[in-house]
Short mmCIF file of N, CA and C and ligand atoms in Angstrom, two decimals:
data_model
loop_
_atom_site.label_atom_id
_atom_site.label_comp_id
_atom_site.label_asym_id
_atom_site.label_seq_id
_atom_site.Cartn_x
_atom_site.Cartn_y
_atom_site.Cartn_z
N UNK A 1 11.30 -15.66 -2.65
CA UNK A 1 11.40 -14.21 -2.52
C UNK A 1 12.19 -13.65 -3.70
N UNK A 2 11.21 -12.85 -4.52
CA UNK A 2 11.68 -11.96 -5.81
C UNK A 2 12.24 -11.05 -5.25
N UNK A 3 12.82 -10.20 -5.85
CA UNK A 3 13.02 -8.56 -6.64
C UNK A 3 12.25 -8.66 -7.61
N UNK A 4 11.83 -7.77 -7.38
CA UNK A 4 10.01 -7.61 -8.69
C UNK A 4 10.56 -6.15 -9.62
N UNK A 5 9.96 -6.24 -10.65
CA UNK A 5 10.05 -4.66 -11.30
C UNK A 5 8.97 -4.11 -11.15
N UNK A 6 9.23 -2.66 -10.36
CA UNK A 6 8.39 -1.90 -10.10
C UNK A 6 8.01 -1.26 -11.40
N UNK A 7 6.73 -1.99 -11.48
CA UNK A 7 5.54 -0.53 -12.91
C UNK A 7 5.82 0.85 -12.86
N UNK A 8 6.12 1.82 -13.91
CA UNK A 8 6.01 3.10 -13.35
C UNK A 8 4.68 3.54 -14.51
N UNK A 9 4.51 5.13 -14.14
CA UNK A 9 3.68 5.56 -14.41
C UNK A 9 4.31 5.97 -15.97
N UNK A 10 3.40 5.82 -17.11
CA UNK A 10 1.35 6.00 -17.04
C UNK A 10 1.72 4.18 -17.37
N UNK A 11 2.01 2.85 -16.74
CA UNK A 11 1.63 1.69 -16.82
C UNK A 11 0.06 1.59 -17.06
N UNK A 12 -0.67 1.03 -17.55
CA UNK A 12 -2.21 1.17 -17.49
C UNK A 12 -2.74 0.39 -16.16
N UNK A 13 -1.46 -0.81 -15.78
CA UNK A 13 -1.91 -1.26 -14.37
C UNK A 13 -1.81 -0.64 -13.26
N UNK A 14 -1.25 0.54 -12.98
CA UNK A 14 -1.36 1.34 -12.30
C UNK A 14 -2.94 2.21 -11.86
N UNK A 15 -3.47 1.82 -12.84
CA UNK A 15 -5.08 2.38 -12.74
C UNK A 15 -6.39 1.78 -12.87
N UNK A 16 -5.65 0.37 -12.52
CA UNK A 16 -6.69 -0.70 -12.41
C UNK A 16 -7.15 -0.89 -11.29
N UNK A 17 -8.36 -1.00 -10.69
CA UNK A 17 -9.35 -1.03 -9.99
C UNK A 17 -8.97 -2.65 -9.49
N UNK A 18 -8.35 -3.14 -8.21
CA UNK A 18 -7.77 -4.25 -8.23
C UNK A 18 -9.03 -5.55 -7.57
N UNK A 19 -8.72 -6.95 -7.53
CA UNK A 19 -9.75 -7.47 -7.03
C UNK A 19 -9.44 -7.98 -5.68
N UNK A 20 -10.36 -8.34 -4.89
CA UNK A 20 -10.21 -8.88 -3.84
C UNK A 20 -9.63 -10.32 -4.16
N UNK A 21 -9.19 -10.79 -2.95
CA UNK A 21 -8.51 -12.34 -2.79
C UNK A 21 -9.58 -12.74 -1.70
N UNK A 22 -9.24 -13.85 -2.19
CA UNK A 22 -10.69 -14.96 -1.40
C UNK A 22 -9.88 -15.26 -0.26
N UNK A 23 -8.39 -15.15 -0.18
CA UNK A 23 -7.87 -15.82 0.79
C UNK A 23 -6.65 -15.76 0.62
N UNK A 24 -5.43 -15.51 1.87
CA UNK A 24 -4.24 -15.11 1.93
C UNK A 24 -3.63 -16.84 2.00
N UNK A 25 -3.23 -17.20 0.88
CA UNK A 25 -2.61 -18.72 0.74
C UNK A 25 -1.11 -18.82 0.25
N UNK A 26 -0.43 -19.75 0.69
CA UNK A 26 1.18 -19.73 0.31
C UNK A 26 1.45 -18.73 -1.32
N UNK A 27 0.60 -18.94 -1.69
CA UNK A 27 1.04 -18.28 -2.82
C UNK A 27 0.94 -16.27 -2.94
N UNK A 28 0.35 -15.93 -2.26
CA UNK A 28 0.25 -14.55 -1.67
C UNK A 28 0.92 -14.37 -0.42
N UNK A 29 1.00 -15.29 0.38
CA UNK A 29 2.40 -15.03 0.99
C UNK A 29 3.74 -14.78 0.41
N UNK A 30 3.76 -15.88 -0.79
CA UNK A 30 5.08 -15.65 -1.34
C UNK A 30 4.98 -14.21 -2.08
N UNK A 31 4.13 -13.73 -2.47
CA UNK A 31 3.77 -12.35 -2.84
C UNK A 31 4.38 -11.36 -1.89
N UNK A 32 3.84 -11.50 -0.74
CA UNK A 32 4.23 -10.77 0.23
C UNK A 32 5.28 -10.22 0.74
N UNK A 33 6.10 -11.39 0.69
CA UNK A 33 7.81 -11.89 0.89
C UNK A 33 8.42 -10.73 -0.26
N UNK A 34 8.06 -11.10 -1.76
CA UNK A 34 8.71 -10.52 -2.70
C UNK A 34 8.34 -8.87 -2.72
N UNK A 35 7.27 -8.33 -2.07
CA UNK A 35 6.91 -7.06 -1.87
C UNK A 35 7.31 -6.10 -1.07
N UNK A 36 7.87 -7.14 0.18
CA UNK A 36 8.73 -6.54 1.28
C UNK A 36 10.34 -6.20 0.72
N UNK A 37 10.45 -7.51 0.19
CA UNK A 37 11.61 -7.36 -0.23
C UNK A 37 12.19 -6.35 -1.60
N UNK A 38 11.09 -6.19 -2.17
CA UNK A 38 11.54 -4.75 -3.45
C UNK A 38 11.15 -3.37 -2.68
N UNK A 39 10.44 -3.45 -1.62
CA UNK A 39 9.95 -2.65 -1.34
C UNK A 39 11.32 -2.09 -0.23
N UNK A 40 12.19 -3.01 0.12
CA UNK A 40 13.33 -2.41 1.15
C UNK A 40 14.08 -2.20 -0.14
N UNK A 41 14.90 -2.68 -1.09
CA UNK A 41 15.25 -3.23 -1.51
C UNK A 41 15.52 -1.09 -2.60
N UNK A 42 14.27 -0.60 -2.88
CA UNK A 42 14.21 0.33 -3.15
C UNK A 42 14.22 1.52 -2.37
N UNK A 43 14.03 1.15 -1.16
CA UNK A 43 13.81 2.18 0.30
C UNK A 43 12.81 2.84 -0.25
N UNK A 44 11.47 1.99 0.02
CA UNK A 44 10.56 2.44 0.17
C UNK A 44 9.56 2.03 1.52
N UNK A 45 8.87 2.78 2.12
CA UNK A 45 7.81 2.56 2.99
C UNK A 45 6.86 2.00 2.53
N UNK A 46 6.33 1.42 1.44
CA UNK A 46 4.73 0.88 0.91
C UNK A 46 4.95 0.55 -0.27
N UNK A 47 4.39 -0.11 -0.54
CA UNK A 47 3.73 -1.14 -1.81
C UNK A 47 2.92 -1.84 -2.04
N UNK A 48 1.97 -1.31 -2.84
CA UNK A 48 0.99 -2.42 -3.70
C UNK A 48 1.00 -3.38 -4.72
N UNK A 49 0.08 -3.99 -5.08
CA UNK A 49 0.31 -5.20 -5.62
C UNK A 49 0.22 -4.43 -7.01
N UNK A 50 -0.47 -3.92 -7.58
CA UNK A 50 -0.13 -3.57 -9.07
C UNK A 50 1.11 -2.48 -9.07
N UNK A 51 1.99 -1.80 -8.24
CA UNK A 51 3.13 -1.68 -8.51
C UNK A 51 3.87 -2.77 -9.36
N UNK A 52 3.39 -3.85 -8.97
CA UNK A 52 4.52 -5.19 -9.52
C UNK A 52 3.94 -5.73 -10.46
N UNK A 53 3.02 -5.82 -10.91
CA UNK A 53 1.98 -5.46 -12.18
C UNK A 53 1.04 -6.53 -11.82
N UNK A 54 0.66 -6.73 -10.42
CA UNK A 54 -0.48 -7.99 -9.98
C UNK A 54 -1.39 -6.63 -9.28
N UNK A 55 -2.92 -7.24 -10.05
CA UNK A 55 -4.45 -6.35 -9.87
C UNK A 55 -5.02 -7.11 -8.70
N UNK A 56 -4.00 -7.08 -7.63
CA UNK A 56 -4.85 -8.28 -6.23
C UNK A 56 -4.79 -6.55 -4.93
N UNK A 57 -5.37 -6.90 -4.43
CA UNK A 57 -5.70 -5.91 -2.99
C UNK A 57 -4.60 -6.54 -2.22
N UNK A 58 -3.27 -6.41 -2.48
CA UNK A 58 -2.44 -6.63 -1.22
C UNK A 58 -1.71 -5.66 -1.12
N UNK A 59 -1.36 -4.93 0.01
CA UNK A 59 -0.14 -4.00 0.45
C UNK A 59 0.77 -4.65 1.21
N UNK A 60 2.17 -3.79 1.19
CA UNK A 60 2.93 -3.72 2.30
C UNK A 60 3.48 -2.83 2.56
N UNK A 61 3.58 -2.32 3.99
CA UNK A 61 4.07 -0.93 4.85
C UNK A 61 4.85 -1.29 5.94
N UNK A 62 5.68 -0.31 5.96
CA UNK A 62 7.12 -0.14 7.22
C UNK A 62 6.50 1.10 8.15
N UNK A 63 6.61 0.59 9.61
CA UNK A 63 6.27 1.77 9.82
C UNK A 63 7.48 2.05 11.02
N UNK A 64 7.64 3.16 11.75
CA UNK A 64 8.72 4.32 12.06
C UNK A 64 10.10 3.29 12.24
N UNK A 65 9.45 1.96 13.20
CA UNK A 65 10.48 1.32 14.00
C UNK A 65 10.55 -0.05 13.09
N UNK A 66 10.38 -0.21 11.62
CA UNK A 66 10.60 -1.03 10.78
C UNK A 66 9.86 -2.31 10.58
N UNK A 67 8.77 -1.89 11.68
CA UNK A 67 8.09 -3.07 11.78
C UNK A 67 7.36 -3.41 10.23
N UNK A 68 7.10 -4.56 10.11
CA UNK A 68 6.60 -5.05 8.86
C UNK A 68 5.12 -4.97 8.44
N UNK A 69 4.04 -3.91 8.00
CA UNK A 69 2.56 -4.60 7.66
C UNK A 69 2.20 -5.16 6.41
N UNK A 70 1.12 -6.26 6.36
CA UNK A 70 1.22 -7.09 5.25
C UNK A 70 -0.30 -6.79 5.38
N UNK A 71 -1.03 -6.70 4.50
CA UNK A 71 -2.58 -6.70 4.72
C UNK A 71 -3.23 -7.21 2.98
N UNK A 72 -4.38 -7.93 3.21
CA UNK A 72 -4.92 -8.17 2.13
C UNK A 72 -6.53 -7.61 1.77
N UNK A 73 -6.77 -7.23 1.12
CA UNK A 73 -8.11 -6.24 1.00
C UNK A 73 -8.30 -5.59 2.13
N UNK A 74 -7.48 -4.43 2.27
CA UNK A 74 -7.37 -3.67 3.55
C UNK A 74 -8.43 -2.90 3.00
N UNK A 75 -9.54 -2.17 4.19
CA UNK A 75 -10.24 -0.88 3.97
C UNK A 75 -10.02 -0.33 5.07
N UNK A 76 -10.30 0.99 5.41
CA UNK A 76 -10.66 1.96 5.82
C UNK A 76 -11.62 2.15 6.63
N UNK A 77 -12.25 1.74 7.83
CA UNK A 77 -13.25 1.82 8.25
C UNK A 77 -13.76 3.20 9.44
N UNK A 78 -12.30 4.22 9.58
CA UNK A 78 -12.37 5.23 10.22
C UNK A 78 -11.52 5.87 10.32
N UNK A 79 -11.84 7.07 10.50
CA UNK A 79 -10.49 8.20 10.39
C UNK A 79 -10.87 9.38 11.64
N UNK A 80 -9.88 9.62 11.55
CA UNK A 80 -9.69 11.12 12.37
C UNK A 80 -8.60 12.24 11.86
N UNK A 81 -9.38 13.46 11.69
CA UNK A 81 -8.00 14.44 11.71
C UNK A 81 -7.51 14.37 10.32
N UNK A 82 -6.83 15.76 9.93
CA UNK A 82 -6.31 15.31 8.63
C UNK A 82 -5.16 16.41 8.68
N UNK A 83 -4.05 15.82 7.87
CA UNK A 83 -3.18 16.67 7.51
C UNK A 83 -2.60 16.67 6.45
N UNK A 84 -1.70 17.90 6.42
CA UNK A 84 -0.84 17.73 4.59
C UNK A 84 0.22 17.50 4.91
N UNK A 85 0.61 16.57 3.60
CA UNK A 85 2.15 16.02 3.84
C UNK A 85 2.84 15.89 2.36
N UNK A 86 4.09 16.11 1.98
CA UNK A 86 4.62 15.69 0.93
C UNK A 86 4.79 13.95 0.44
N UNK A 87 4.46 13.64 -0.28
CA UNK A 87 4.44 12.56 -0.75
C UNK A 87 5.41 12.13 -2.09
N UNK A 88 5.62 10.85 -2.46
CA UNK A 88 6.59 10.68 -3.03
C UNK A 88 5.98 9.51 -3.78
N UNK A 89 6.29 8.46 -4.73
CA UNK A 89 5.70 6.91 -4.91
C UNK A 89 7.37 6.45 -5.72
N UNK A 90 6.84 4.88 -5.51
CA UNK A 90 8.09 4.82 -6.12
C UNK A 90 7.28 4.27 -7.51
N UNK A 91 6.49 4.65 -7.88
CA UNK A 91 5.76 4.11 -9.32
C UNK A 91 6.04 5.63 -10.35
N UNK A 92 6.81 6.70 -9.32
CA UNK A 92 6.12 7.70 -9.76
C UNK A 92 7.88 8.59 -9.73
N UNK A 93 8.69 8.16 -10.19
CA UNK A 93 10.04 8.84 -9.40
C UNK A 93 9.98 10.28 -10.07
N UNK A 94 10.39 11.01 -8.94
CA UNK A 94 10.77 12.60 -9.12
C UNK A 94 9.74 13.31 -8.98
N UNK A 95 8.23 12.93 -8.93
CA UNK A 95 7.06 13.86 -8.59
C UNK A 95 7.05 13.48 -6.72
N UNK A 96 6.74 14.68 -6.38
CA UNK A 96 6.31 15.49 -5.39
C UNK A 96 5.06 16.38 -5.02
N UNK A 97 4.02 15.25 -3.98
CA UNK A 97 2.97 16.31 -4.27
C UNK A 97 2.11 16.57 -2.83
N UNK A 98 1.90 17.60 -3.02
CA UNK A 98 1.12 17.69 -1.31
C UNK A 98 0.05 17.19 -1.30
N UNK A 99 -0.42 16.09 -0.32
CA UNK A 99 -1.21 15.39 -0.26
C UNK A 99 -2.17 15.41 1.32
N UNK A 100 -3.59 15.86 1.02
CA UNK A 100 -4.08 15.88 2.40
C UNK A 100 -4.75 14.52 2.78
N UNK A 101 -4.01 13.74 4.16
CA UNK A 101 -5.09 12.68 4.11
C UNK A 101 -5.58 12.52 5.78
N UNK A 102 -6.25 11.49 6.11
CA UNK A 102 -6.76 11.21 7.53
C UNK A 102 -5.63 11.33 8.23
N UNK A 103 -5.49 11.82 9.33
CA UNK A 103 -3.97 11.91 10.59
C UNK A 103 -4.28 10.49 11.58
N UNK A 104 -5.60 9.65 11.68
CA UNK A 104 -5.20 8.87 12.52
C UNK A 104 -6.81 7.82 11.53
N UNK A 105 -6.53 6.49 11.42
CA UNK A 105 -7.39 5.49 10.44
C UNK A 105 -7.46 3.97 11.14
N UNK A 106 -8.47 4.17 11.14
CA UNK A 106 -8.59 1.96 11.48
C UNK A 106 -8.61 1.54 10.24
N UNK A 107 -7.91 0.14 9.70
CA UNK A 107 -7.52 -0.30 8.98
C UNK A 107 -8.27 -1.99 9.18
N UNK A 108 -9.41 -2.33 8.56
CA UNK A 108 -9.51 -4.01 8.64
C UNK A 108 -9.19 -4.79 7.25
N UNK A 109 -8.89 -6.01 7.86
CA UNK A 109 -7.96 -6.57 6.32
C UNK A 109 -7.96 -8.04 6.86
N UNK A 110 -7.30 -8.33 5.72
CA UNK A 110 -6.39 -10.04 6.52
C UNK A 110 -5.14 -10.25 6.50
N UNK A 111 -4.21 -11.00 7.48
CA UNK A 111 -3.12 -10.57 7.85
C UNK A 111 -2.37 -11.79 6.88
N UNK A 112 -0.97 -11.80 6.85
CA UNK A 112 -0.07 -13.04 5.61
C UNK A 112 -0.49 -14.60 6.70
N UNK A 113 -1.24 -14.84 7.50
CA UNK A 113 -1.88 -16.21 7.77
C UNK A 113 -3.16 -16.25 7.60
N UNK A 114 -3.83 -15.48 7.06
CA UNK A 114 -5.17 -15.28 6.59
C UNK A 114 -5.93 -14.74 7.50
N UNK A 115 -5.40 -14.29 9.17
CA UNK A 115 -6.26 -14.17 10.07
C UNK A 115 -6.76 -12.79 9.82
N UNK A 116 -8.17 -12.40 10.03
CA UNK A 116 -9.12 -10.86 10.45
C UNK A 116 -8.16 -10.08 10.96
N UNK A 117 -7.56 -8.92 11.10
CA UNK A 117 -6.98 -8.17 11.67
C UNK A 117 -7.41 -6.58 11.29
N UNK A 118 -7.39 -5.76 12.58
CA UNK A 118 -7.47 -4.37 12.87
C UNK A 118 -6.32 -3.54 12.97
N UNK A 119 -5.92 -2.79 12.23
CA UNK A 119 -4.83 -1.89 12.21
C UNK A 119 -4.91 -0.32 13.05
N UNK A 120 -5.00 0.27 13.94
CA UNK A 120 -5.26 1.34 14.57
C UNK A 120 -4.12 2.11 14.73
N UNK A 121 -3.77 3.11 13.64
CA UNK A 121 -2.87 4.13 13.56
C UNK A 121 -2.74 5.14 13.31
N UNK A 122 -1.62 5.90 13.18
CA UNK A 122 -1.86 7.52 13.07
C UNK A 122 -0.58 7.59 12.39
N UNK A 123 -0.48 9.05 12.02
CA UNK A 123 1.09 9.45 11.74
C UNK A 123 1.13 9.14 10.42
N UNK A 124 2.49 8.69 10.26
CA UNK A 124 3.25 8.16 9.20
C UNK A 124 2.79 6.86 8.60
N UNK A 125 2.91 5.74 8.81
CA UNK A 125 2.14 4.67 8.85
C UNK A 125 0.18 4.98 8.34
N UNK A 126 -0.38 6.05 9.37
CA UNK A 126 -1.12 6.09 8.72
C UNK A 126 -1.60 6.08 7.07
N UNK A 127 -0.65 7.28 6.96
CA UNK A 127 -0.63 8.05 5.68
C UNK A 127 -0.13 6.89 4.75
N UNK A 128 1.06 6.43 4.75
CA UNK A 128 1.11 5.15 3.85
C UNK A 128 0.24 4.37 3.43
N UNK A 129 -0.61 3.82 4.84
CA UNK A 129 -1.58 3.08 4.37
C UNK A 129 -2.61 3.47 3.57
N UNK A 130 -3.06 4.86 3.91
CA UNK A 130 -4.33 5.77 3.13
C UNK A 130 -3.56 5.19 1.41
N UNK A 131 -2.05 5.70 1.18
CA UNK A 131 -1.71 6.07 0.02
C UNK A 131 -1.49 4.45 -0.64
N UNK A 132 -1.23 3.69 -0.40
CA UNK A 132 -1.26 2.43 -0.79
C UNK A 132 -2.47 1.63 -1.03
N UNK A 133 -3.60 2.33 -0.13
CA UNK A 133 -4.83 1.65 -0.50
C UNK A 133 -5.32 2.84 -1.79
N UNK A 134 -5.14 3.49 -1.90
CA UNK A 134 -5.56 4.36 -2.99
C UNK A 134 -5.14 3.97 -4.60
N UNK A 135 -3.99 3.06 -4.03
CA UNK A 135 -3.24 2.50 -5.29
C UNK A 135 -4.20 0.72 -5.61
N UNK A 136 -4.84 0.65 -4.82
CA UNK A 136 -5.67 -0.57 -5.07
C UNK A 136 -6.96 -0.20 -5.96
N UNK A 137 -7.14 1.38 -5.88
CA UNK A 137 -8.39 1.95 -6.57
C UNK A 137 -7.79 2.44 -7.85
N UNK A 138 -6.56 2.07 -7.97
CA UNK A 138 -5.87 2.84 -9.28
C UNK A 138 -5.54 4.26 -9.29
N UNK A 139 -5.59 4.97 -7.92
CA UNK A 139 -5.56 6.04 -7.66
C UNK A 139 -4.16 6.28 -6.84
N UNK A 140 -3.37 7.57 -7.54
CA UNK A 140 -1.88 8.04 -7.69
C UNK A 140 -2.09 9.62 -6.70
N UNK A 141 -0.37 9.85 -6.76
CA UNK A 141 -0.18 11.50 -5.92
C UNK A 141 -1.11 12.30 -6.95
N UNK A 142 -0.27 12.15 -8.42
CA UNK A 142 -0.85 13.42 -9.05
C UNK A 142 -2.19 13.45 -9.09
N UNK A 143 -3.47 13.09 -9.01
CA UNK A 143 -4.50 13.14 -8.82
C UNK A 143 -5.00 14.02 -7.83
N UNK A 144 -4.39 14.26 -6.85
CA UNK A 144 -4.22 14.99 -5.54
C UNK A 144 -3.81 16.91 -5.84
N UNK A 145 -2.74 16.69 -7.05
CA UNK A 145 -2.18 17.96 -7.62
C UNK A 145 -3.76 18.84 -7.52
N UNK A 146 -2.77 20.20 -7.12
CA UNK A 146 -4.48 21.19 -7.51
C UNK A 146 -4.25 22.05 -8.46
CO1 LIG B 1 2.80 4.82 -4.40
#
C-alpha cells in the first residue's frame, strides 16, 4: 500500500480513454489498496486509476457511512432521475462546477476478488460513481462548464 501522486490537470493521462482488465489479480488489488489509501489520505470520496497515472478501468468510492467501493470496468447499466450538484476533483484543485448527473444508477463491474458484482445506488455515492467513471473516458468537471 502506496501514497500515489495524484496527476493534475491538463496531465494528458487524464484524457485517456482507459482499458479494460481481463481480471482483478493481486496486482490490482494492490492497486486498489494504494487508491483507497491516497484517496483517504487526501479526503477524497473517489478515484480513478489514471488519477495515479495508470490507463486501467479501476475506481474507488466512499460512500456516506465510509464504506469502501472497489470496482473494475464498472459501467452504467441504468439510471433514474437527475440532479445538479457541485462538484469538486482532486485532479482538478480549486475548480468548482455544477454538474447534472443520474440521482439513482446500477453499476456492473468486478469486485477486488474478481467476483461479477451489481452496485444499486442513489445519492451521493451515486454521483461519485457517475463522476469517476467519466474519468475512465478521460472525461473531467470542466467539460460539464456551460
Ligand atoms: Co475527479
Amino acid at each position: 500500500m502506496k501514497l500515489l501522486e495524484i496527476k493534475k490537470y491538463p496531465d494528458p493521462i487524464l484524457r485517456v480513454n482507459c482499458f479494460d482488465v481481463e481480471e482483478v489479480s493481486f496486482k490490482e488489488r494492490d492497486l486498489f489498496d494504494s487508491m483507497v489509501y491516497t484517496m483517504k489520505v487526501n479526503n477524497g470520496i473517489g478515484l480513478a486509476a489514471p488519477q495515479i497515472g495508470i490507463a486501467k478501468r479501476l475506481i474507488v468510492a466512499m460512500d456516506e457511512n465510509g464504506r469502501i467501493i472497489r470496482l473494475a470496468n464498472p459501467c452504467i447499466v441504468e439510471t433514474r432521475g437527475s440532479n445538479v450538484m457541485t462538484e469538486g476533483c482532486l485532479s482538478l484543485p480549486g475548480e468548482n462546477v455544477e454538474v447534472e448527473r443520474a440521482f439513482e444508477v446500477v453499476v456492473v463491474g468486478i469486485d477486488d476478488r474478481n467476483k461479477d458484482v451489481e452496485v444499486k445506488t442513489q445519492g451521493l455515492l451515486a454521483r461519485v460513481l457517475q463522476h469517476e467513471i467519466d474519468h475512465l473516458d478521460g472525461k473531467l468537471i470542466i467539460d460539464y462548464r456551460r
